[in-house]
Short mmCIF file of N, CA and C in Angstrom, two decimals:
data_model
loop_
_atom_site.label_atom_id
_atom_site.label_comp_id
_atom_site.label_asym_id
_atom_site.label_seq_id
_atom_site.Cartn_x
_atom_site.Cartn_y
_atom_site.Cartn_z
N MET A 1 -88.39 5.25 -25.72
CA MET A 1 -89.30 5.61 -24.58
C MET A 1 -90.18 4.42 -24.32
N ASP A 2 -90.25 4.13 -23.01
CA ASP A 2 -91.09 2.92 -22.69
C ASP A 2 -92.60 3.25 -22.84
N LEU A 3 -93.36 2.22 -22.97
CA LEU A 3 -94.82 2.27 -23.32
C LEU A 3 -95.54 3.06 -22.27
N GLN A 4 -95.28 2.86 -21.03
CA GLN A 4 -95.96 3.54 -19.94
C GLN A 4 -95.77 5.14 -20.16
N LYS A 5 -94.52 5.42 -20.30
CA LYS A 5 -94.17 6.92 -20.38
C LYS A 5 -94.86 7.58 -21.68
N GLN A 6 -94.83 6.85 -22.65
CA GLN A 6 -95.37 7.22 -23.94
C GLN A 6 -96.95 7.42 -23.81
N LEU A 7 -97.58 6.52 -23.07
CA LEU A 7 -99.05 6.55 -22.85
C LEU A 7 -99.38 7.75 -21.90
N ASN A 8 -98.53 8.02 -20.96
CA ASN A 8 -98.74 9.16 -20.10
C ASN A 8 -98.59 10.56 -20.92
N GLU A 9 -97.51 10.63 -21.73
CA GLU A 9 -97.43 11.81 -22.54
C GLU A 9 -98.58 12.05 -23.49
N ASP A 10 -98.98 10.93 -24.13
CA ASP A 10 -100.02 11.01 -25.10
C ASP A 10 -101.36 11.26 -24.41
N MET A 11 -101.51 10.87 -23.19
CA MET A 11 -102.72 11.14 -22.43
C MET A 11 -102.81 12.66 -22.09
N LYS A 12 -101.70 13.19 -21.64
CA LYS A 12 -101.67 14.61 -21.43
C LYS A 12 -101.92 15.53 -22.71
N GLN A 13 -101.45 15.01 -23.77
CA GLN A 13 -101.53 15.72 -25.10
C GLN A 13 -103.05 15.52 -25.48
N ALA A 14 -103.66 14.42 -25.26
CA ALA A 14 -105.09 14.26 -25.65
C ALA A 14 -105.96 15.09 -24.75
N MET A 15 -105.64 15.26 -23.59
CA MET A 15 -106.44 16.05 -22.60
C MET A 15 -106.32 17.56 -23.09
N LYS A 16 -105.11 18.01 -23.45
CA LYS A 16 -104.94 19.43 -23.92
C LYS A 16 -105.68 19.65 -25.22
N ASN A 17 -105.70 18.64 -26.08
CA ASN A 17 -106.24 18.85 -27.40
C ASN A 17 -107.80 18.45 -27.36
N LYS A 18 -108.32 18.01 -26.17
CA LYS A 18 -109.70 17.62 -26.02
C LYS A 18 -110.13 16.50 -27.00
N GLU A 19 -109.25 15.49 -27.10
CA GLU A 19 -109.55 14.32 -27.92
C GLU A 19 -110.09 13.28 -27.08
N LYS A 20 -111.43 13.34 -26.93
CA LYS A 20 -112.07 12.32 -25.97
C LYS A 20 -111.94 10.89 -26.38
N GLN A 21 -112.08 10.67 -27.75
CA GLN A 21 -112.01 9.19 -28.12
C GLN A 21 -110.56 8.73 -27.82
N ARG A 22 -109.63 9.36 -28.11
CA ARG A 22 -108.14 9.02 -27.89
C ARG A 22 -107.89 8.86 -26.46
N LEU A 23 -108.39 9.84 -25.67
CA LEU A 23 -108.16 9.73 -24.18
C LEU A 23 -108.79 8.44 -23.52
N VAL A 24 -110.05 8.12 -24.11
CA VAL A 24 -110.70 6.87 -23.53
C VAL A 24 -109.92 5.63 -23.84
N VAL A 25 -109.35 5.59 -25.04
CA VAL A 25 -108.46 4.37 -25.40
C VAL A 25 -107.25 4.32 -24.58
N ILE A 26 -106.56 5.51 -24.44
CA ILE A 26 -105.32 5.39 -23.81
C ILE A 26 -105.57 5.06 -22.30
N ARG A 27 -106.59 5.64 -21.62
CA ARG A 27 -106.89 5.26 -20.26
C ARG A 27 -107.33 3.69 -20.32
N SER A 28 -107.93 3.19 -21.20
CA SER A 28 -108.34 1.79 -21.20
C SER A 28 -106.93 0.99 -21.29
N VAL A 29 -106.11 1.36 -22.14
CA VAL A 29 -104.91 0.56 -22.29
C VAL A 29 -104.07 0.68 -21.00
N LYS A 30 -103.97 1.90 -20.48
CA LYS A 30 -103.20 2.03 -19.19
C LYS A 30 -103.83 1.24 -18.01
N SER A 31 -105.10 1.08 -17.98
CA SER A 31 -105.86 0.33 -16.96
C SER A 31 -105.47 -1.20 -17.26
N ALA A 32 -105.62 -1.56 -18.49
CA ALA A 32 -105.23 -2.98 -18.78
C ALA A 32 -103.78 -3.30 -18.36
N LEU A 33 -102.88 -2.43 -18.62
CA LEU A 33 -101.44 -2.73 -18.32
C LEU A 33 -101.32 -2.66 -16.76
N GLN A 34 -102.00 -1.82 -16.14
CA GLN A 34 -101.86 -1.78 -14.62
C GLN A 34 -102.43 -2.96 -14.02
N ASN A 35 -103.63 -3.47 -14.45
CA ASN A 35 -104.20 -4.73 -14.05
C ASN A 35 -103.26 -5.95 -14.27
N GLU A 36 -102.61 -5.97 -15.42
CA GLU A 36 -101.63 -7.06 -15.64
C GLU A 36 -100.47 -7.07 -14.75
N GLN A 37 -100.01 -5.83 -14.47
CA GLN A 37 -98.90 -5.52 -13.56
C GLN A 37 -99.24 -6.03 -12.11
N ILE A 38 -100.42 -5.71 -11.63
CA ILE A 38 -100.91 -6.16 -10.38
C ILE A 38 -101.01 -7.70 -10.33
N LYS A 39 -101.62 -8.18 -11.41
CA LYS A 39 -101.82 -9.66 -11.41
C LYS A 39 -100.41 -10.40 -11.36
N GLN A 40 -99.42 -9.94 -12.01
CA GLN A 40 -98.16 -10.51 -12.02
C GLN A 40 -97.30 -10.13 -10.87
N GLY A 41 -97.61 -9.04 -10.23
CA GLY A 41 -96.82 -8.56 -9.08
C GLY A 41 -95.55 -7.97 -9.35
N LYS A 42 -95.32 -7.62 -10.49
CA LYS A 42 -93.97 -6.96 -10.93
C LYS A 42 -94.18 -6.06 -12.12
N GLU A 43 -93.03 -5.30 -12.32
CA GLU A 43 -93.12 -4.46 -13.58
C GLU A 43 -93.17 -5.31 -14.86
N LEU A 44 -93.99 -4.86 -15.84
CA LEU A 44 -94.08 -5.53 -17.03
C LEU A 44 -92.94 -5.35 -17.99
N THR A 45 -92.43 -6.38 -18.60
CA THR A 45 -91.50 -6.15 -19.68
C THR A 45 -92.14 -5.66 -20.93
N GLU A 46 -91.27 -5.28 -21.95
CA GLU A 46 -91.92 -4.80 -23.15
C GLU A 46 -92.74 -5.88 -23.82
N ASP A 47 -92.22 -7.08 -23.79
CA ASP A 47 -92.99 -8.27 -24.38
C ASP A 47 -94.31 -8.37 -23.71
N GLU A 48 -94.31 -8.38 -22.35
CA GLU A 48 -95.52 -8.58 -21.56
C GLU A 48 -96.54 -7.43 -21.95
N ALA A 49 -96.07 -6.17 -22.14
CA ALA A 49 -96.82 -5.01 -22.41
C ALA A 49 -97.42 -5.21 -23.83
N LEU A 50 -96.67 -5.76 -24.77
CA LEU A 50 -97.11 -5.95 -26.13
C LEU A 50 -98.18 -7.11 -26.08
N THR A 51 -98.10 -8.03 -25.27
CA THR A 51 -99.13 -9.03 -25.18
C THR A 51 -100.46 -8.48 -24.73
N VAL A 52 -100.39 -7.62 -23.76
CA VAL A 52 -101.52 -6.83 -23.34
C VAL A 52 -102.18 -5.95 -24.28
N LEU A 53 -101.32 -5.29 -25.15
CA LEU A 53 -101.82 -4.50 -26.24
C LEU A 53 -102.52 -5.35 -27.32
N GLY A 54 -101.84 -6.50 -27.57
CA GLY A 54 -102.47 -7.44 -28.53
C GLY A 54 -103.71 -7.92 -28.07
N ARG A 55 -103.90 -8.18 -26.84
CA ARG A 55 -105.14 -8.66 -26.23
C ARG A 55 -106.22 -7.66 -26.41
N GLU A 56 -105.78 -6.36 -26.20
CA GLU A 56 -106.82 -5.19 -26.31
C GLU A 56 -107.17 -5.09 -27.71
N MET A 57 -106.26 -5.25 -28.68
CA MET A 57 -106.60 -5.16 -30.11
C MET A 57 -107.49 -6.28 -30.56
N LYS A 58 -107.20 -7.55 -29.99
CA LYS A 58 -108.05 -8.67 -30.42
C LYS A 58 -109.52 -8.49 -29.92
N GLN A 59 -109.65 -7.92 -28.71
CA GLN A 59 -111.00 -7.77 -28.12
C GLN A 59 -111.73 -6.77 -29.08
N ARG A 60 -111.10 -5.75 -29.50
CA ARG A 60 -111.69 -4.80 -30.35
C ARG A 60 -112.10 -5.47 -31.74
N LYS A 61 -111.23 -6.23 -32.27
CA LYS A 61 -111.49 -6.91 -33.52
C LYS A 61 -112.77 -7.88 -33.36
N GLU A 62 -112.81 -8.52 -32.20
CA GLU A 62 -113.98 -9.36 -32.06
C GLU A 62 -115.21 -8.54 -31.84
N SER A 63 -115.17 -7.50 -31.24
CA SER A 63 -116.32 -6.61 -31.08
C SER A 63 -116.76 -5.96 -32.42
N LEU A 64 -115.72 -5.63 -33.19
CA LEU A 64 -116.02 -5.12 -34.53
C LEU A 64 -116.93 -6.12 -35.36
N GLN A 65 -116.49 -7.35 -35.36
CA GLN A 65 -117.18 -8.35 -36.07
C GLN A 65 -118.62 -8.49 -35.59
N GLU A 66 -118.79 -8.55 -34.29
CA GLU A 66 -120.15 -8.68 -33.85
C GLU A 66 -120.99 -7.47 -34.17
N PHE A 67 -120.39 -6.29 -34.01
CA PHE A 67 -121.22 -5.11 -34.33
C PHE A 67 -121.52 -5.06 -35.88
N GLU A 68 -120.64 -5.49 -36.65
CA GLU A 68 -120.90 -5.51 -38.14
C GLU A 68 -122.05 -6.52 -38.43
N LYS A 69 -122.00 -7.65 -37.74
CA LYS A 69 -123.12 -8.60 -37.96
C LYS A 69 -124.56 -8.05 -37.49
N ALA A 70 -124.41 -7.21 -36.44
CA ALA A 70 -125.64 -6.52 -35.99
C ALA A 70 -126.10 -5.27 -36.67
N ASN A 71 -125.24 -4.90 -37.70
CA ASN A 71 -125.51 -3.76 -38.39
C ASN A 71 -125.52 -2.48 -37.52
N ARG A 72 -124.66 -2.43 -36.60
CA ARG A 72 -124.55 -1.27 -35.71
C ARG A 72 -123.44 -0.35 -36.13
N ASP A 73 -123.78 0.43 -37.22
CA ASP A 73 -122.77 1.23 -37.81
C ASP A 73 -122.10 2.37 -36.89
N ASP A 74 -122.92 2.73 -35.94
CA ASP A 74 -122.47 3.73 -35.03
C ASP A 74 -121.31 3.16 -34.17
N LEU A 75 -121.54 1.85 -33.65
CA LEU A 75 -120.56 1.23 -32.83
C LEU A 75 -119.31 0.77 -33.66
N VAL A 76 -119.56 0.39 -34.89
CA VAL A 76 -118.50 -0.02 -35.70
C VAL A 76 -117.50 1.14 -35.95
N ALA A 77 -117.99 2.33 -36.26
CA ALA A 77 -117.10 3.48 -36.41
C ALA A 77 -116.36 3.77 -35.09
N LYS A 78 -117.00 3.65 -33.99
CA LYS A 78 -116.28 3.82 -32.64
C LYS A 78 -115.16 2.83 -32.48
N ILE A 79 -115.46 1.66 -32.70
CA ILE A 79 -114.43 0.64 -32.61
C ILE A 79 -113.25 0.75 -33.58
N LYS A 80 -113.54 1.20 -34.78
CA LYS A 80 -112.48 1.36 -35.77
C LYS A 80 -111.61 2.49 -35.31
N ALA A 81 -112.28 3.57 -34.71
CA ALA A 81 -111.54 4.72 -34.31
C ALA A 81 -110.55 4.27 -33.12
N GLU A 82 -111.10 3.42 -32.24
CA GLU A 82 -110.27 2.93 -31.08
C GLU A 82 -109.12 2.06 -31.71
N MET A 83 -109.40 1.21 -32.58
CA MET A 83 -108.37 0.38 -33.20
C MET A 83 -107.26 1.20 -33.86
N GLU A 84 -107.48 2.34 -34.43
CA GLU A 84 -106.55 3.14 -35.02
C GLU A 84 -105.61 3.81 -33.98
N VAL A 85 -106.30 4.18 -32.85
CA VAL A 85 -105.33 4.70 -31.75
C VAL A 85 -104.48 3.69 -31.18
N LEU A 86 -104.99 2.38 -31.03
CA LEU A 86 -104.29 1.29 -30.45
C LEU A 86 -103.11 0.95 -31.40
N GLU A 87 -103.29 1.06 -32.72
CA GLU A 87 -102.25 0.64 -33.72
C GLU A 87 -100.86 1.44 -33.55
N THR A 88 -101.19 2.68 -33.07
CA THR A 88 -99.94 3.55 -32.93
C THR A 88 -98.96 3.00 -31.94
N TYR A 89 -99.51 2.16 -30.96
CA TYR A 89 -98.62 1.69 -29.93
C TYR A 89 -98.08 0.30 -30.26
N LEU A 90 -98.71 -0.43 -31.21
CA LEU A 90 -98.16 -1.75 -31.61
C LEU A 90 -97.04 -1.66 -32.60
N PRO A 91 -96.19 -2.56 -32.61
CA PRO A 91 -95.12 -2.65 -33.66
C PRO A 91 -95.83 -2.75 -35.08
N GLU A 92 -95.10 -2.38 -36.05
CA GLU A 92 -95.54 -2.42 -37.42
C GLU A 92 -95.85 -3.85 -37.68
N GLN A 93 -97.02 -4.18 -38.33
CA GLN A 93 -97.36 -5.55 -38.62
C GLN A 93 -96.54 -6.03 -39.87
N LEU A 94 -96.33 -7.34 -39.89
CA LEU A 94 -95.60 -7.99 -40.94
C LEU A 94 -96.53 -8.22 -42.12
N SER A 95 -95.97 -7.95 -43.31
CA SER A 95 -96.81 -8.22 -44.61
C SER A 95 -96.98 -9.74 -44.75
N ASP A 96 -97.93 -10.15 -45.52
CA ASP A 96 -98.22 -11.59 -45.82
C ASP A 96 -96.88 -12.29 -46.32
N ASP A 97 -96.20 -11.53 -47.25
CA ASP A 97 -94.92 -12.18 -47.84
C ASP A 97 -93.84 -12.34 -46.77
N GLU A 98 -93.70 -11.29 -45.91
CA GLU A 98 -92.66 -11.41 -44.85
C GLU A 98 -93.07 -12.60 -43.89
N LEU A 99 -94.35 -12.67 -43.59
CA LEU A 99 -94.89 -13.67 -42.65
C LEU A 99 -94.66 -15.02 -43.30
N GLN A 100 -95.03 -15.17 -44.50
CA GLN A 100 -94.84 -16.52 -45.25
C GLN A 100 -93.33 -16.91 -45.27
N LYS A 101 -92.44 -16.01 -45.42
CA LYS A 101 -90.98 -16.34 -45.39
C LYS A 101 -90.67 -16.83 -44.08
N ILE A 102 -91.07 -16.30 -42.95
CA ILE A 102 -90.82 -16.71 -41.58
C ILE A 102 -91.41 -18.21 -41.36
N VAL A 103 -92.75 -18.34 -41.86
CA VAL A 103 -93.34 -19.64 -41.82
C VAL A 103 -92.51 -20.70 -42.42
N ASP A 104 -92.03 -20.38 -43.72
CA ASP A 104 -91.28 -21.44 -44.45
C ASP A 104 -89.94 -21.75 -43.77
N GLU A 105 -89.34 -20.72 -43.26
CA GLU A 105 -88.04 -20.91 -42.65
C GLU A 105 -88.24 -21.79 -41.39
N THR A 106 -89.24 -21.47 -40.60
CA THR A 106 -89.53 -22.18 -39.34
C THR A 106 -89.89 -23.66 -39.64
N ILE A 107 -90.64 -23.87 -40.66
CA ILE A 107 -91.05 -25.31 -41.03
C ILE A 107 -89.64 -26.07 -41.31
N VAL A 108 -88.81 -25.49 -42.05
CA VAL A 108 -87.52 -26.10 -42.35
C VAL A 108 -86.72 -26.37 -41.03
N GLN A 109 -86.60 -25.35 -40.22
CA GLN A 109 -85.89 -25.44 -38.89
C GLN A 109 -86.40 -26.58 -38.03
N VAL A 110 -87.69 -26.62 -37.89
CA VAL A 110 -88.44 -27.56 -37.03
C VAL A 110 -88.37 -28.98 -37.72
N GLY A 111 -88.31 -28.99 -39.03
CA GLY A 111 -88.38 -30.24 -39.75
C GLY A 111 -89.76 -30.84 -39.80
N ALA A 112 -90.81 -29.80 -39.96
CA ALA A 112 -92.13 -30.25 -40.07
C ALA A 112 -92.52 -30.80 -41.42
N SER A 113 -93.37 -31.80 -41.54
CA SER A 113 -93.61 -32.38 -42.91
C SER A 113 -95.12 -32.55 -43.09
N SER A 114 -95.88 -32.45 -41.96
CA SER A 114 -97.35 -32.70 -42.14
C SER A 114 -98.12 -31.81 -41.02
N LYS A 115 -99.40 -32.00 -41.16
CA LYS A 115 -100.22 -31.14 -40.29
C LYS A 115 -100.06 -31.57 -38.75
N SER A 116 -99.61 -32.74 -38.56
CA SER A 116 -99.40 -33.20 -37.13
C SER A 116 -98.23 -32.62 -36.45
N ASP A 117 -97.42 -31.80 -37.31
CA ASP A 117 -96.22 -31.09 -36.73
C ASP A 117 -96.70 -29.63 -36.52
N MET A 118 -98.05 -29.28 -36.61
CA MET A 118 -98.39 -27.91 -36.58
C MET A 118 -98.11 -27.25 -35.23
N GLY A 119 -98.26 -28.00 -34.13
CA GLY A 119 -98.02 -27.40 -32.81
C GLY A 119 -96.58 -27.00 -32.69
N LYS A 120 -95.62 -27.83 -33.15
CA LYS A 120 -94.21 -27.56 -32.99
C LYS A 120 -93.96 -26.23 -33.85
N VAL A 121 -94.53 -26.10 -35.09
CA VAL A 121 -94.21 -24.98 -35.89
C VAL A 121 -94.89 -23.70 -35.33
N MET A 122 -96.07 -23.77 -34.85
CA MET A 122 -96.74 -22.52 -34.10
C MET A 122 -96.03 -22.26 -32.99
N GLY A 123 -95.57 -23.16 -32.08
CA GLY A 123 -94.76 -22.93 -30.99
C GLY A 123 -93.48 -22.14 -31.25
N ALA A 124 -92.80 -22.50 -32.39
CA ALA A 124 -91.63 -21.81 -32.78
C ALA A 124 -91.81 -20.47 -33.38
N ILE A 125 -92.95 -20.34 -34.07
CA ILE A 125 -93.18 -19.08 -34.94
C ILE A 125 -93.63 -17.91 -33.98
N MET A 126 -94.47 -18.36 -33.15
CA MET A 126 -95.22 -17.24 -32.36
C MET A 126 -94.29 -16.25 -31.56
N PRO A 127 -93.28 -16.82 -30.86
CA PRO A 127 -92.41 -15.84 -30.20
C PRO A 127 -91.59 -14.91 -31.24
N LYS A 128 -91.41 -15.33 -32.32
CA LYS A 128 -90.76 -14.57 -33.38
C LYS A 128 -91.57 -13.39 -33.94
N VAL A 129 -92.84 -13.69 -33.95
CA VAL A 129 -93.76 -12.64 -34.54
C VAL A 129 -94.63 -11.92 -33.48
N LYS A 130 -94.32 -12.11 -32.20
CA LYS A 130 -95.12 -11.61 -31.21
C LYS A 130 -95.48 -10.14 -31.38
N GLY A 131 -96.67 -9.83 -31.49
CA GLY A 131 -97.11 -8.36 -31.58
C GLY A 131 -96.99 -7.90 -33.11
N LYS A 132 -96.42 -8.58 -33.91
CA LYS A 132 -96.19 -8.19 -35.30
C LYS A 132 -97.12 -8.83 -36.27
N ALA A 133 -97.80 -9.90 -35.79
CA ALA A 133 -98.77 -10.58 -36.69
C ALA A 133 -99.80 -11.21 -35.85
N ASP A 134 -101.05 -11.34 -36.45
CA ASP A 134 -102.21 -11.97 -35.86
C ASP A 134 -102.03 -13.46 -35.85
N GLY A 135 -102.33 -14.08 -34.70
CA GLY A 135 -102.18 -15.56 -34.50
C GLY A 135 -103.02 -16.37 -35.61
N ASN A 136 -104.25 -15.84 -35.90
CA ASN A 136 -105.03 -16.51 -36.82
C ASN A 136 -104.42 -16.47 -38.30
N GLN A 137 -103.83 -15.38 -38.60
CA GLN A 137 -103.12 -15.25 -39.93
C GLN A 137 -102.00 -16.17 -39.93
N VAL A 138 -101.19 -16.25 -38.86
CA VAL A 138 -100.08 -17.17 -38.85
C VAL A 138 -100.57 -18.64 -38.95
N ASN A 139 -101.64 -18.98 -38.24
CA ASN A 139 -102.17 -20.28 -38.15
C ASN A 139 -102.60 -20.65 -39.67
N ARG A 140 -103.22 -19.77 -40.35
CA ARG A 140 -103.80 -19.99 -41.78
C ARG A 140 -102.58 -20.25 -42.70
N LEU A 141 -101.55 -19.40 -42.61
CA LEU A 141 -100.30 -19.66 -43.42
C LEU A 141 -99.58 -20.99 -43.20
N VAL A 142 -99.53 -21.38 -41.85
CA VAL A 142 -98.94 -22.67 -41.56
C VAL A 142 -99.76 -23.77 -42.00
N VAL A 143 -101.04 -23.75 -41.91
CA VAL A 143 -101.89 -24.88 -42.43
C VAL A 143 -101.70 -24.87 -43.96
N LYS A 144 -101.69 -23.83 -44.57
CA LYS A 144 -101.52 -23.85 -46.05
C LYS A 144 -100.14 -24.41 -46.41
N SER A 145 -99.15 -24.03 -45.69
CA SER A 145 -97.69 -24.47 -46.01
C SER A 145 -97.56 -26.01 -45.65
N LEU A 146 -98.26 -26.45 -44.69
CA LEU A 146 -98.14 -27.90 -44.43
C LEU A 146 -99.01 -28.80 -45.19
N SER A 147 -99.99 -28.24 -45.96
CA SER A 147 -100.94 -29.11 -46.73
C SER A 147 -100.26 -29.68 -47.94
#
């Protein structure tokens, strides 16, 4: 089932079950997807939809860090709940071991030997792990492997 249909079904279910928090997140994601679709002027592919979902998750992670710094426990709990809902629509995340294996294979494929080759390695890895791993995590593993 494509993401838009899944979101519509889940939105109906959330309305029936009176799950306000879930409904707010689903509407937010639908809105972000619709805005991206208007911006591009065409239907979104699954990859493009995943990019939008990843961006939504990243925004919430950044907000979470800021709220934690400010000791706003009420908002921290709200953001964590939103992130849990969003995670149901994202593909399963790769473990550190799986990600490290992809990093090592890509370094060999690209022929990278030093940190100056980092751009080539990151450019080759990111399409492989799109939506399945955080870019910062990938970056950290690449730096460690090239050191």
